[in-house]
Short mmCIF file of C-alpha atoms and ligand atoms in Angstrom, two decimals:
data_model
loop_
_atom_site.label_atom_id
_atom_site.label_comp_id
_atom_site.label_asym_id
_atom_site.label_seq_id
_atom_site.Cartn_x
_atom_site.Cartn_y
_atom_site.Cartn_z
CA MET A 1 167.31 171.72 83.31
CA ASN A 2 164.85 169.46 85.07
CA LYS A 3 165.12 165.70 84.67
CA LYS A 4 162.45 164.00 82.61
CA ILE A 5 159.76 162.15 84.52
CA VAL A 6 157.55 159.13 83.90
CA ILE A 7 154.52 158.84 86.16
CA GLY A 8 152.22 155.83 86.43
CA ASN A 9 148.56 156.59 87.08
CA TRP A 10 147.06 153.28 88.19
CA LYS A 11 143.55 154.80 88.44
CA MET A 12 141.17 152.31 90.16
CA ASN A 13 143.50 149.33 89.58
CA PRO A 14 144.62 146.68 90.45
CA ILE A 15 142.12 144.83 92.62
CA SER A 16 144.47 142.95 94.96
CA LYS A 17 147.38 143.83 97.23
CA LYS A 18 149.29 141.00 95.63
CA GLU A 19 149.02 142.54 92.17
CA ALA A 20 149.91 146.01 93.48
CA LEU A 21 153.06 144.59 95.06
CA PHE A 22 153.92 142.66 91.90
CA ILE A 23 153.74 145.74 89.68
CA PHE A 24 155.61 147.99 92.09
CA GLU A 25 158.37 145.45 92.86
CA ASN A 26 158.97 144.80 89.18
CA VAL A 27 159.37 148.50 88.42
CA LYS A 28 161.58 148.99 91.45
CA LYS A 29 163.93 146.15 90.43
CA GLU A 30 164.93 147.90 87.20
CA ALA A 31 164.49 151.52 88.21
CA LEU A 32 168.07 152.24 89.34
CA LYS A 33 169.29 151.79 85.77
CA PHE A 34 167.60 154.99 84.68
CA LYS A 35 169.80 157.91 85.62
CA LYS A 36 168.17 160.73 83.69
CA THR A 37 164.53 160.08 84.46
CA ASP A 38 162.48 160.51 87.62
CA ILE A 39 159.90 157.79 88.25
CA ALA A 40 156.66 158.01 90.21
CA ILE A 41 153.66 155.79 90.78
CA CYS A 42 150.24 157.05 91.83
CA PRO A 43 148.32 154.05 93.19
CA PRO A 44 144.83 154.02 94.70
CA PHE A 45 144.90 155.42 98.28
CA VAL A 46 144.39 152.00 99.87
CA PHE A 47 147.73 150.69 98.57
CA LEU A 48 149.79 153.61 99.86
CA PRO A 49 150.57 152.09 103.30
CA LEU A 50 151.76 148.90 101.63
CA LEU A 51 153.87 150.58 98.97
CA GLU A 52 155.30 153.15 101.35
CA ARG A 53 157.14 150.30 103.08
CA ILE A 54 158.89 149.22 99.89
CA LYS A 55 159.24 152.50 98.01
CA THR A 56 162.72 153.77 97.19
CA THR A 57 164.14 157.21 96.51
CA LYS A 58 164.11 156.22 92.84
CA VAL A 59 160.46 155.19 92.62
CA LYS A 60 158.47 157.85 94.45
CA LEU A 61 154.81 157.78 95.38
CA GLY A 62 152.09 160.17 94.40
CA SER A 63 148.36 160.45 94.99
CA GLN A 64 145.68 160.55 92.31
CA ASN A 65 143.64 163.16 94.15
CA PHE A 66 142.95 164.67 97.58
CA HIS A 67 140.26 166.74 99.23
CA ALA A 68 141.00 170.45 99.45
CA GLU A 69 140.16 170.69 103.18
CA GLU A 70 142.51 169.44 105.88
CA LYS A 71 139.91 167.50 107.88
CA GLY A 72 136.22 167.56 108.73
CA SER A 73 132.82 166.25 107.75
CA PHE A 74 133.54 165.01 104.25
CA THR A 75 132.37 161.42 104.12
CA GLY A 76 134.51 159.22 101.92
CA GLU A 77 137.21 161.84 101.31
CA ILE A 78 140.94 161.91 102.06
CA SER A 79 142.96 165.04 102.75
CA LEU A 80 146.43 165.94 101.62
CA LYS A 81 147.58 166.16 105.23
CA MET A 82 146.53 162.52 105.69
CA LEU A 83 148.34 161.46 102.55
CA GLU A 84 151.51 163.09 103.80
CA ASN A 85 151.70 160.31 106.40
CA PHE A 86 152.56 157.99 103.52
CA SER A 87 155.51 159.92 102.10
CA ILE A 88 153.85 161.04 98.91
CA PHE A 89 155.96 163.33 96.78
CA TYR A 90 153.52 164.19 93.96
CA SER A 91 149.82 164.57 93.43
CA ILE A 92 147.80 164.46 90.22
CA ILE A 93 145.44 167.44 90.16
CA GLY A 94 142.62 168.10 87.70
CA HIS A 95 142.65 164.78 85.87
CA SER A 96 139.89 164.73 83.24
CA GLU A 97 138.23 161.79 85.00
CA ARG A 98 137.92 163.97 88.12
CA ARG A 99 136.82 166.97 86.10
CA ALA A 100 134.08 164.74 84.66
CA MET A 101 132.90 164.22 88.27
CA GLY A 102 132.54 167.96 88.76
CA GLU A 103 136.02 169.26 89.58
CA ASP A 104 136.28 172.74 88.04
CA ASN A 105 139.19 175.12 87.47
CA SER A 106 138.61 176.96 90.73
CA LEU A 107 138.82 173.74 92.76
CA VAL A 108 141.91 172.75 90.76
CA ASN A 109 143.40 176.14 91.70
CA LYS A 110 142.66 175.59 95.39
CA LYS A 111 144.32 172.16 95.27
CA ILE A 112 147.37 173.46 93.40
CA LYS A 113 147.92 176.12 96.07
CA LEU A 114 147.46 173.63 98.88
CA ALA A 115 149.88 171.12 97.34
CA LEU A 116 152.52 173.82 96.84
CA LYS A 117 152.08 174.99 100.43
CA GLU A 118 152.62 171.41 101.62
CA LYS A 119 155.64 170.97 99.32
CA ILE A 120 153.93 168.25 97.29
CA THR A 121 154.68 168.60 93.57
CA PRO A 122 151.45 169.09 91.61
CA ILE A 123 150.96 167.22 88.35
CA LEU A 124 148.50 169.59 86.73
CA CYS A 125 146.40 167.83 84.08
CA PHE A 126 144.82 169.86 81.35
CA GLY A 127 143.35 168.94 78.00
CA GLU A 128 140.46 169.59 75.67
CA LYS A 129 137.51 167.29 75.14
CA VAL A 130 137.39 167.92 71.39
CA ARG A 131 139.72 169.36 68.79
CA ASP A 132 137.69 171.69 66.61
CA GLU A 133 138.85 173.05 63.26
CA ALA A 134 138.53 176.66 64.42
CA GLY A 135 141.04 176.19 67.23
CA GLU A 136 138.62 176.89 70.07
CA TYR A 137 140.38 174.12 71.99
CA LEU A 138 143.36 176.43 72.45
CA ASN A 139 141.12 178.83 74.39
CA VAL A 140 139.92 175.92 76.52
CA LEU A 141 143.53 175.04 77.37
CA LYS A 142 144.43 178.68 78.05
CA ASN A 143 141.51 179.03 80.46
CA GLN A 144 142.35 175.80 82.25
CA ILE A 145 145.94 176.93 82.78
CA GLU A 146 145.19 180.55 83.69
CA GLU A 147 142.46 179.65 86.16
CA ALA A 148 144.43 176.79 87.71
CA LEU A 149 147.34 179.14 88.34
CA LEU A 150 145.40 182.14 89.64
CA ASN A 151 147.46 183.84 92.38
CA VAL A 152 150.20 181.23 92.27
CA ASN A 153 153.59 182.86 92.28
CA LYS A 154 156.13 182.57 89.52
CA LYS A 155 158.74 180.56 91.43
CA GLU A 156 156.12 178.01 92.41
CA ILE A 157 154.77 177.67 88.88
CA GLU A 158 158.21 176.54 87.78
CA ASN A 159 157.91 173.53 90.11
CA ILE A 160 154.61 172.32 88.72
CA ILE A 161 154.54 169.43 86.23
CA PHE A 162 152.15 170.25 83.38
CA ALA A 163 150.53 167.14 81.91
CA TYR A 164 148.81 167.69 78.58
CA GLU A 165 146.16 165.00 78.29
CA PRO A 166 143.68 165.47 75.42
CA VAL A 167 140.53 163.80 76.72
CA TRP A 168 139.78 162.20 73.33
CA ALA A 169 143.09 160.31 73.45
CA ILE A 170 142.73 158.84 76.96
CA GLY A 171 141.77 155.30 77.89
CA LYS A 172 140.62 152.22 76.05
CA ASP A 173 137.71 154.10 74.46
CA ALA A 174 139.94 156.81 73.00
CA LEU A 175 138.83 158.22 69.68
CA ARG A 176 142.38 157.89 68.38
CA GLU A 177 145.97 158.43 69.51
CA ALA A 178 147.29 161.99 69.52
CA ASN A 179 150.26 162.59 67.26
CA PRO A 180 153.55 164.27 68.19
CA GLU A 181 152.77 167.37 66.10
CA GLU A 182 149.59 167.92 68.11
CA PHE A 183 151.58 167.69 71.33
CA ASN A 184 154.25 170.02 70.01
CA GLU A 185 151.71 172.68 69.06
CA VAL A 186 150.20 172.63 72.57
CA CYS A 187 153.65 172.64 74.15
CA ILE A 188 154.59 175.86 72.30
CA PHE A 189 151.20 177.38 73.06
CA ILE A 190 151.39 176.65 76.79
CA LYS A 191 154.90 178.06 77.05
CA ARG A 192 153.55 181.22 75.41
CA VAL A 193 150.64 181.40 77.90
CA LEU A 194 153.04 180.93 80.81
CA LEU A 195 155.30 183.68 79.49
CA ASP A 196 152.58 186.20 78.62
CA LYS A 197 150.38 185.74 81.65
CA PHE A 198 152.86 184.76 84.37
CA GLY A 199 156.24 185.92 83.07
CA ILE A 200 157.67 182.39 83.16
CA LYS A 201 160.82 182.22 81.07
CA ASN A 202 162.20 178.90 82.30
CA SER A 203 159.56 176.50 81.16
CA PRO A 204 158.46 173.94 83.76
CA ARG A 205 158.23 170.29 82.74
CA ILE A 206 155.51 169.66 80.14
CA ILE A 207 154.69 165.97 79.82
CA TYR A 208 152.24 164.02 77.70
CA GLY A 209 149.48 161.61 78.70
CA GLY A 210 146.84 159.67 76.76
CA SER A 211 147.36 156.12 75.48
CA VAL A 212 151.13 156.32 75.92
CA ASN A 213 152.86 153.05 75.06
CA PRO A 214 156.34 151.82 74.11
CA LYS A 215 155.56 152.31 70.41
CA ASN A 216 154.41 155.93 70.45
CA SER A 217 156.57 157.38 73.23
CA LEU A 218 159.65 158.20 71.15
CA GLY A 219 157.66 160.49 68.83
CA PHE A 220 156.36 162.56 71.75
CA LEU A 221 159.85 162.86 73.24
CA GLN A 222 161.17 164.06 69.89
CA ALA A 223 158.34 166.60 69.87
CA GLY A 224 159.54 168.00 73.21
CA ALA A 225 157.73 165.95 75.86
CA GLN A 226 159.71 165.89 79.09
CA GLY A 227 158.08 162.71 80.19
CA PHE A 228 154.75 160.94 80.43
CA LEU A 229 151.69 160.32 82.54
CA VAL A 230 150.88 156.70 81.77
CA GLY A 231 147.56 155.00 82.53
CA ARG A 232 146.98 151.48 81.21
CA ASP A 233 150.59 150.69 80.40
CA SER A 234 151.69 151.58 83.94
CA LEU A 235 149.89 148.42 85.07
CA GLU A 236 152.14 146.32 82.84
CA PRO A 237 155.64 146.49 84.35
CA LYS A 238 157.31 145.44 81.10
CA ASN A 239 155.64 148.20 79.07
CA PHE A 240 156.06 150.80 81.79
CA LEU A 241 159.78 150.02 82.06
CA GLU A 242 160.14 150.18 78.30
CA ILE A 243 158.57 153.64 78.25
CA ILE A 244 160.96 154.72 81.03
CA SER A 245 163.90 153.27 79.15
CA ILE A 246 162.99 155.10 75.90
CA THR A 247 162.54 158.32 77.90
CA ASP A 248 165.89 157.88 79.63
CA SER A 249 167.83 157.41 76.42
CA ASN A 250 166.24 160.20 74.37
P1 LIG B 1 145.80 155.94 79.43
O1 LIG B 1 145.48 156.97 80.63
O2 LIG B 1 147.30 155.87 79.30
O3 LIG B 1 145.21 154.66 79.84
O4 LIG B 1 145.16 156.53 78.19
C1 LIG B 1 146.24 158.13 80.80
C2 LIG B 1 145.68 159.00 81.89
O5 LIG B 1 144.46 159.16 81.98
O6 LIG B 1 146.43 159.57 82.72
#
């Protein structure tokens, strides 16, 4: 059985090196206490050199994205090979904020394959924009998963972290929080898709993301979440540590 995992997605925050160090150092100070939970932080690219120097085996680094080519004429982009210079262990792939900028399932698939080839653990984000009464959102999720995993072999799928992030529950403008029952339904559904389509019997880690905070995290864990992808609250060391602590003891 895999350990649970709590991942901080800092997005385009904070603004200063000083703040980045403050958040990371504060998480690092307490991190060793948590024996049953892996911890990762995905900062903006520019802070990776700084944080690489102070990272520990307990608080690993991840990237929020990468370009699918190794190098070349791609102004403003950063490749996975470059990121490997900074000891990243994970990479978020297919976050809804990237999908909103045009990243589609076939690009997500390319990135998943590249990350696996480079031995970087993909954190595959999937989630519907709306929850309709007729259950069409389940088809959306099925497509996202099936297309993201096209031609990925079974053993490798087991190493992927699946992050269910309903788009309507993400960020400060979220429509509302998701509830644990909604997570549980998707968790069962995704396991079924992985079994039917890819023959996966040992379910990989399925985590939850979208307005996760110390108050709502226990419910998701009880509904089967094996960890969290945390946005806003990963910028508040106290809240982030509280979420890790709840995860570690449940
Ligand atoms: P949030 O972001 O926790 O701020 O809703 C989560 C995410 O987008 O990964």
